[in-house]
């Protein structure tokens, strides 16, 4: 069996990303695993956590099959010494360099997928780099016009029509054109990446009660509903626009392959309530495979030994599954 080649970016050095990578080394993983990070930092974090992990430098050749107790690291230099839990904007360029390295590997096909540990958006912006999140960065780096954020937790998949956007700006951001583009990417990648031949998608309305026939807002009548009708006529299996509190009930979810929420906090709290710590973030629409954890840097847990690597393990497993599906359907 050909093992998927996966690079994991270790994220914010002061956060739990390094801890998660060290914990990942203890697992038996059917992949060729490479961690992008600082060799000395990861070795020191392993010692600090009293983890029996051998951290070695990647020689630039073939990524070896993962062995429990071993971590192969593509070494990148830190600009400043790092202490767990203490952010330093001097290391922002290092965090971005890890992403650049992983993206280049995916585009050059020296790796099959990238998995990202959490980073800290604020400290990157404090360093003078405009940065709104992994999703937007990866879209720009790969020339993707319409990235779509999808969270996967157990059997539930929740995609977002808008991502990291202030609530006051959401309505204006949802146009017929933008929504149509999101639905096209979501439907296509559910088939391409998840092997679903005819995905059934529940589309949420924006307003309470999906607008209550226009009394609580007209976005469903003027934008969302027409797009759903048009694309259903083109052969897609779409249901909606549904009130979010209806879409996320068990009878509805049991019949669906994914839910399309209109904004970040409409859909993700439901999924995270049911699957936090084991959910996976997948960026759809990219020419590469990228998955990530469902949580942030957790500075208060860095170096404590209490960080749970469940989401990173799940993200790695889903990335490997997607790689296998793509190879069998290519």
XYZ file of C-alpha atoms in Angstrom:
330
model
C 0.000 0.000 0.000
C 1.309 3.471 -0.901
C 1.354 5.576 2.245
C 0.116 9.184 1.971
C 2.869 11.784 2.434
C 1.643 14.416 4.865
C 3.325 17.531 6.215
C 2.097 18.997 9.515
C 2.803 22.655 10.256
C 3.472 23.032 13.974
C 1.886 26.494 14.168
C 2.422 29.163 16.820
C 5.573 28.132 18.701
C 4.324 29.495 22.028
C 1.025 27.616 21.756
C 0.058 23.969 21.927
C 1.025 23.195 18.336
C 4.450 21.821 19.300
C 2.877 19.851 22.161
C 0.368 18.294 19.768
C 3.104 17.308 17.327
C 5.059 15.644 20.131
C 1.908 13.815 21.246
C 1.222 12.825 17.639
C 4.542 10.968 17.590
C 3.217 8.428 20.099
C 0.491 7.247 17.701
C 0.718 4.504 15.134
C -0.126 6.332 11.905
C -0.269 4.718 8.437
C 1.359 7.707 6.726
C 4.703 9.200 5.785
C 4.833 12.061 8.268
C 6.885 15.251 8.175
C 6.565 18.083 10.705
C 7.470 21.623 9.651
C 8.864 23.439 12.667
C 11.957 24.267 14.653
C 14.017 21.203 15.521
C 15.419 22.555 18.788
C 12.030 23.865 19.926
C 10.351 20.497 19.338
C 13.184 18.587 21.005
C 13.064 20.932 24.002
C 9.266 20.686 24.227
C 9.567 16.884 24.202
C 12.032 17.044 27.098
C 9.822 19.541 28.928
C 6.840 17.198 28.544
C 8.960 14.196 29.516
C 7.966 12.545 26.237
C 10.040 9.670 24.911
C 10.266 11.020 21.375
C 13.326 11.085 19.126
C 13.275 14.310 17.086
C 15.419 14.149 13.961
C 16.042 16.487 11.026
C 14.570 15.722 7.610
C 17.334 15.094 5.080
C 15.321 16.406 2.154
C 14.904 13.015 0.507
C 11.989 10.624 0.769
C 9.719 11.155 3.761
C 9.993 7.959 5.824
C 6.989 5.990 7.096
C 5.981 7.192 10.519
C 7.297 5.187 13.472
C 5.834 5.674 16.964
C 8.313 7.495 19.165
C 9.942 9.300 16.244
C 9.326 12.721 14.721
C 10.973 13.827 11.472
C 11.239 17.618 11.271
C 11.776 19.993 8.349
C 13.812 22.480 10.381
C 12.975 26.202 10.246
C 14.760 28.883 12.251
C 13.048 30.859 14.975
C 13.784 34.573 15.165
C 13.510 34.689 18.948
C 13.687 32.205 21.798
C 10.274 30.819 22.601
C 8.643 30.084 25.948
C 5.363 28.155 26.172
C 2.455 30.532 26.625
C 4.404 33.698 25.777
C 3.711 35.198 22.358
C 6.465 37.045 20.503
C 5.661 38.841 17.243
C 9.290 38.348 16.171
C 8.357 34.739 15.372
C 5.404 35.616 13.126
C 7.522 35.288 9.970
C 8.537 31.795 11.132
C 4.890 30.729 11.408
C 4.161 31.982 7.896
C 7.318 30.284 6.582
C 5.955 26.935 7.799
C 2.797 27.483 5.780
C 4.768 28.569 2.724
C 6.898 25.424 2.963
C 3.867 23.125 3.239
C 1.996 24.806 0.385
C 5.063 24.561 -1.858
C 5.383 20.858 -1.053
C 1.742 20.243 -1.960
C 1.939 22.229 -5.200
C 5.188 20.529 -6.199
C 3.658 17.157 -5.207
C 6.523 16.215 -2.925
C 3.765 15.774 -0.324
C 0.139 14.727 -0.784
C -1.514 16.887 1.870
C -0.906 19.437 4.588
C -2.323 19.497 8.108
C -2.105 22.665 10.170
C -1.732 23.057 13.917
C -3.190 26.296 15.322
C -1.589 29.698 14.901
C -2.341 33.063 16.492
C -3.814 35.600 14.063
C -3.314 38.556 16.406
C 0.436 38.178 16.851
C 0.903 37.796 13.078
C -0.976 41.040 12.517
C 0.990 42.711 15.326
C 4.126 41.873 13.377
C 2.832 43.822 10.389
C 1.562 40.943 8.258
C -2.090 41.303 7.146
C -3.600 37.934 8.037
C -7.213 36.925 8.581
C -6.768 33.161 8.835
C -5.456 29.952 7.329
C -8.353 29.724 4.874
C -7.757 33.103 3.274
C -3.970 32.713 3.307
C -4.092 29.337 1.567
C -6.534 30.637 -1.038
C -4.167 33.475 -1.943
C -1.119 31.196 -1.913
C -2.719 28.696 -4.300
C -4.624 31.094 -6.555
C -8.033 29.934 -5.325
C -10.845 32.450 -5.886
C -13.442 30.769 -3.678
C -12.221 28.824 -0.651
C -14.929 27.202 1.452
C -14.517 26.254 5.089
C -15.935 22.846 6.014
C -15.930 21.409 9.532
C -16.285 17.655 9.904
C -17.258 16.079 13.200
C -18.357 12.455 13.233
C -21.090 12.129 10.608
C -21.783 15.885 10.564
C -20.332 18.215 7.936
C -20.935 21.968 8.171
C -19.763 24.383 5.472
C -19.817 28.181 5.653
C -21.031 30.692 3.075
C -18.906 33.361 4.800
C -15.941 32.801 7.091
C -14.077 35.266 9.322
C -16.361 38.238 8.893
C -18.021 40.641 11.320
C -21.690 39.794 11.772
C -22.730 43.273 10.615
C -21.129 42.578 7.221
C -22.559 39.120 6.594
C -25.791 40.045 4.796
C -24.049 42.260 2.241
C -21.423 39.589 1.633
C -24.007 36.986 0.643
C -24.895 37.689 -2.980
C -26.410 35.359 -5.535
C -23.027 35.113 -7.258
C -21.030 34.406 -4.092
C -23.543 31.867 -2.789
C -23.658 30.080 -6.110
C -19.845 29.824 -6.114
C -19.836 28.390 -2.587
C -22.471 25.780 -3.437
C -20.573 24.732 -6.575
C -17.343 24.225 -4.592
C -19.116 22.418 -1.742
C -21.057 20.037 -3.993
C -18.042 19.302 -6.188
C -15.651 18.650 -3.308
C -18.098 16.461 -1.416
C -17.933 14.243 -4.501
C -14.213 14.721 -5.245
C -12.765 14.562 -1.718
C -15.348 12.508 0.170
C -16.472 10.130 -2.543
C -20.168 11.065 -2.289
C -21.735 10.483 -5.715
C -24.785 12.708 -5.151
C -24.425 14.791 -1.990
C -27.559 16.089 -0.310
C -27.005 19.563 1.140
C -29.211 21.444 3.599
C -28.991 25.204 3.028
C -29.701 27.442 6.022
C -31.488 30.748 5.807
C -29.800 33.831 7.223
C -32.590 35.097 9.460
C -34.600 33.491 12.282
C -37.297 31.227 10.837
C -35.589 31.687 7.439
C -37.070 35.179 7.283
C -40.660 34.241 8.204
C -41.896 34.938 4.684
C -40.109 38.302 4.571
C -41.255 39.626 7.942
C -37.866 38.925 9.544
C -35.706 39.715 6.515
C -35.765 39.290 2.767
C -32.400 37.592 2.105
C -34.093 34.205 1.787
C -36.587 35.539 -0.774
C -34.210 37.693 -2.805
C -30.922 35.783 -2.629
C -30.766 32.380 -0.953
C -34.007 30.861 -2.196
C -33.484 31.777 -5.864
C -29.967 30.303 -5.835
C -31.211 27.070 -4.254
C -34.001 26.828 -6.850
C -31.653 27.501 -9.785
C -29.059 24.968 -8.702
C -31.651 22.351 -7.840
C -32.962 22.761 -11.381
C -29.425 22.053 -12.583
C -29.465 18.688 -10.830
C -27.993 19.381 -7.390
C -29.765 17.907 -4.382
C -30.341 20.981 -2.227
C -32.920 21.545 0.508
C -33.776 25.016 1.770
C -33.498 27.690 2.730
C -34.230 26.134 6.117
C -34.305 27.825 9.510
C -30.988 26.927 11.162
C -32.788 25.548 14.207
C -34.596 23.153 11.878
C -31.601 22.223 9.727
C -29.653 21.113 12.786
C -32.307 18.786 14.174
C -31.568 15.072 14.118
C -34.239 14.070 11.559
C -32.844 16.595 9.070
C -29.178 15.762 9.705
C -29.796 12.048 9.296
C -30.879 12.634 5.686
C -28.070 15.043 4.748
C -24.425 14.842 3.709
C -23.687 18.461 4.686
C -25.242 21.651 6.003
C -24.394 25.026 4.475
C -24.558 27.720 7.165
C -24.559 31.384 6.210
C -21.995 32.554 8.776
C -19.392 31.254 11.183
C -21.355 31.197 14.425
C -24.560 29.927 12.853
C -23.136 26.507 12.123
C -19.935 25.880 14.025
C -21.247 26.028 17.614
C -23.565 23.102 16.835
C -20.802 20.974 15.368
C -18.294 21.850 18.079
C -20.824 21.086 20.793
C -21.121 17.556 19.482
C -17.533 16.943 18.377
C -15.109 19.438 19.939
C -11.660 17.982 20.299
C -12.255 15.474 17.503
C -13.565 17.708 14.706
C -11.576 18.639 11.620
C -11.431 21.796 9.524
C -11.145 21.137 5.768
C -10.522 23.881 3.222
C -12.506 23.163 0.066
C -11.850 24.729 -3.315
C -8.054 24.498 -3.138
C -5.885 22.647 -5.645
C -4.261 20.957 -2.630
C -5.519 18.928 0.344
C -5.544 20.817 3.631
C -7.067 19.840 6.971
C -6.668 21.387 10.401
C -7.619 21.180 14.048
C -10.891 22.609 15.350
C -9.349 24.767 18.093
C -6.908 27.584 18.771
C -3.457 27.968 20.276
C -4.564 27.440 23.917
C -1.616 29.397 25.309
C -2.620 28.520 28.857
C -2.109 24.812 28.099
C 1.184 25.102 26.208
C 3.885 23.043 27.880
C 1.463 21.762 30.533
C 1.056 18.228 29.226
C -2.734 18.678 29.263
C -3.236 19.462 25.564
C -5.403 16.901 23.783
C -4.139 15.896 20.327
C -7.435 14.223 19.343
C -8.336 16.836 16.738
C -4.861 16.739 15.171
C -4.987 12.944 14.960
C -8.442 13.214 13.359
C -7.200 15.884 10.927
C -4.280 13.691 9.919
C -6.557 10.677 9.467
C -9.057 12.611 7.343
C -6.265 14.065 5.188
C -4.982 10.532 4.567
C -8.497 9.332 3.702
C -8.998 12.200 1.252
C -5.664 11.466 -0.426
C -6.686 7.825 -0.899
C -10.120 8.793 -2.260
C -8.582 11.250 -4.721
C -6.144 8.628 -5.972
C -8.877 6.035 -6.503
C -11.222 8.465 -8.281
C -8.604 10.312 -10.357
